[in-house]
Amino acid sequence: QVQLMESGGGSVQAGGSLRLSCTASGDTYSSNCMGWWRHSPGKEREGVARINTRDGTTSYSDSVKGRFTISQDNSNSTVYLQMNDLKPEDTAMYYCAAEAPFGSPWAGCRFGSWGQGAQVTVSS
C-alpha cells in the first residue's frame, strides 16, 4: 500500500501560479501511475494530470492542458503539479493519487490510493 503526503496549494489571483507536491512512501514500486485529481463543490471528482512513473509519459484533461505540468523526481518519490495561468474554475481540493487495483479509472490507469488533499483557491 502507498501512503501519499501532499504539500503546496493556497490562494492566488487569476493568472497566477501554484505548485503542488506529493511524496509517496510504502509500496511505491507497485504504482506505475501517479496523478492529480480535483473535486469542487457541486461537481464530480475529475482527473487532471497523470504520469507513468516508468517512462515519464503524461496525460492531461482538456481543461488544464497547456497550463498544468505534472513531473516526477524518482530520487525522492515525489510528483509535482505546476499550475500556471490559474482560473477561478480551477478552485478545488486537489488530491494526489497512486495506481491501485480496482481503483477509479482515468487516462489508462486505475487510481485507488489518495492523499489528504490540498486546497487551491483562485480569485478573479
PDB file of C-alpha atoms in Angstrom, residues 26-95:
ATOM      1  CA  GLY A  26       5.417   2.473   1.310  1.00  0.00           C
ATOM      2  CA  ASP A  27       4.941   0.120  -1.626  1.00  0.00           C
ATOM      3  CA  THR A  28       5.752   2.670  -4.316  1.00  0.00           C
ATOM      4  CA  TYR A  29       7.189   0.067  -6.702  1.00  0.00           C
ATOM      5  CA  SER A  30       3.718  -1.330  -7.432  1.00  0.00           C
ATOM      6  CA  SER A  31       2.411   2.004  -8.722  1.00  0.00           C
ATOM      7  CA  ASN A  32       3.033   2.552 -12.425  1.00  0.00           C
ATOM      8  CA  CYS A  33       0.884   5.674 -12.428  1.00  0.00           C
ATOM      9  CA  MET A  34       0.704   8.736 -10.216  1.00  0.00           C
ATOM     10  CA  GLY A  35      -1.740  11.523 -10.772  1.00  0.00           C
ATOM     11  CA  TRP A  36      -3.656  14.504  -9.562  1.00  0.00           C
ATOM     12  CA  TRP A  37      -7.425  14.740  -9.260  1.00  0.00           C
ATOM     13  CA  ARG A  38      -9.603  17.586  -8.099  1.00  0.00           C
ATOM     14  CA  HIS A  39     -13.013  17.992  -6.567  1.00  0.00           C
ATOM     15  CA  SER A  40     -15.037  21.153  -6.170  1.00  0.00           C
ATOM     16  CA  PRO A  41     -18.484  21.513  -4.574  1.00  0.00           C
ATOM     17  CA  GLY A  42     -21.301  20.595  -6.891  1.00  0.00           C
ATOM     18  CA  LYS A  43     -19.032  18.864  -9.386  1.00  0.00           C
ATOM     19  CA  GLU A  44     -17.814  15.337  -9.815  1.00  0.00           C
ATOM     20  CA  ARG A  45     -14.250  14.468  -8.929  1.00  0.00           C
ATOM     21  CA  GLU A  46     -12.106  14.617 -12.053  1.00  0.00           C
ATOM     22  CA  GLY A  47      -8.645  13.538 -13.063  1.00  0.00           C
ATOM     23  CA  VAL A  48      -6.485  16.428 -14.266  1.00  0.00           C
ATOM     24  CA  ALA A  49      -2.995  15.004 -14.823  1.00  0.00           C
ATOM     25  CA  ARG A  50      -1.182  11.702 -14.599  1.00  0.00           C
ATOM     26  CA  ILE A  51       2.316  10.441 -15.198  1.00  0.00           C
ATOM     27  CA  ASN A  52       3.630   6.971 -15.922  1.00  0.00           C
ATOM     28  CA  THR A  53       6.347   6.511 -13.337  1.00  0.00           C
ATOM     29  CA  ARG A  54       8.267   4.053 -15.538  1.00  0.00           C
ATOM     30  CA  ASP A  55       8.598   6.018 -18.771  1.00  0.00           C
ATOM     31  CA  GLY A  56       7.512   9.534 -17.778  1.00  0.00           C
ATOM     32  CA  THR A  57       4.677   9.817 -20.269  1.00  0.00           C
ATOM     33  CA  THR A  58       1.955  12.221 -19.231  1.00  0.00           C
ATOM     34  CA  SER A  59      -1.703  12.860 -19.851  1.00  0.00           C
ATOM     35  CA  TYR A  60      -3.898  15.860 -19.062  1.00  0.00           C
ATOM     36  CA  SER A  61      -7.541  16.733 -19.032  1.00  0.00           C
ATOM     37  CA  ASP A  62      -8.636  19.171 -21.703  1.00  0.00           C
ATOM     38  CA  SER A  63      -9.467  21.758 -19.055  1.00  0.00           C
ATOM     39  CA  VAL A  64      -5.837  22.070 -17.875  1.00  0.00           C
ATOM     40  CA  LYS A  65      -3.841  21.099 -20.967  1.00  0.00           C
ATOM     41  CA  GLY A  66      -1.236  23.725 -21.764  1.00  0.00           C
ATOM     42  CA  ARG A  67      -1.436  25.288 -18.293  1.00  0.00           C
ATOM     43  CA  PHE A  68      -0.600  22.466 -15.876  1.00  0.00           C
ATOM     44  CA  THR A  69       2.516  20.291 -15.912  1.00  0.00           C
ATOM     45  CA  ILE A  70       2.995  17.061 -13.985  1.00  0.00           C
ATOM     46  CA  SER A  71       6.518  15.879 -13.287  1.00  0.00           C
ATOM     47  CA  GLN A  72       8.329  13.481 -11.025  1.00  0.00           C
ATOM     48  CA  ASP A  73      11.540  13.158  -9.082  1.00  0.00           C
ATOM     49  CA  ASN A  74      12.141   9.455  -8.636  1.00  0.00           C
ATOM     50  CA  SER A  75      15.092  10.068  -6.322  1.00  0.00           C
ATOM     51  CA  ASN A  76      12.690  11.157  -3.586  1.00  0.00           C
ATOM     52  CA  SER A  77       9.447   9.540  -4.805  1.00  0.00           C
ATOM     53  CA  THR A  78       7.820  12.915  -5.367  1.00  0.00           C
ATOM     54  CA  VAL A  79       5.361  14.029  -8.000  1.00  0.00           C
ATOM     55  CA  TYR A  80       4.697  17.691  -8.736  1.00  0.00           C
ATOM     56  CA  LEU A  81       1.871  19.609 -10.342  1.00  0.00           C
ATOM     57  CA  GLN A  82       2.905  23.011 -11.647  1.00  0.00           C
ATOM     58  CA  MET A  83      -0.201  25.092 -12.277  1.00  0.00           C
ATOM     59  CA  ASN A  84       0.135  28.224 -14.383  1.00  0.00           C
ATOM     60  CA  ASP A  85      -2.395  30.750 -15.666  1.00  0.00           C
ATOM     61  CA  LEU A  86      -4.817  29.672 -12.978  1.00  0.00           C
ATOM     62  CA  LYS A  87      -8.501  30.446 -13.428  1.00  0.00           C
ATOM     63  CA  PRO A  88     -11.321  30.741 -10.890  1.00  0.00           C
ATOM     64  CA  GLU A  89     -12.766  27.489 -12.228  1.00  0.00           C
ATOM     65  CA  ASP A  90      -9.570  25.725 -11.092  1.00  0.00           C
ATOM     66  CA  THR A  91     -10.653  26.303  -7.497  1.00  0.00           C
ATOM     67  CA  ALA A  92     -10.954  22.876  -5.885  1.00  0.00           C
ATOM     68  CA  MET A  93      -9.474  20.422  -3.445  1.00  0.00           C
ATOM     69  CA  TYR A  94      -6.621  18.701  -5.246  1.00  0.00           C
ATOM     70  CA  TYR A  95      -5.747  15.104  -4.427  1.00  0.00           C
TER      71      TYR A  95
END
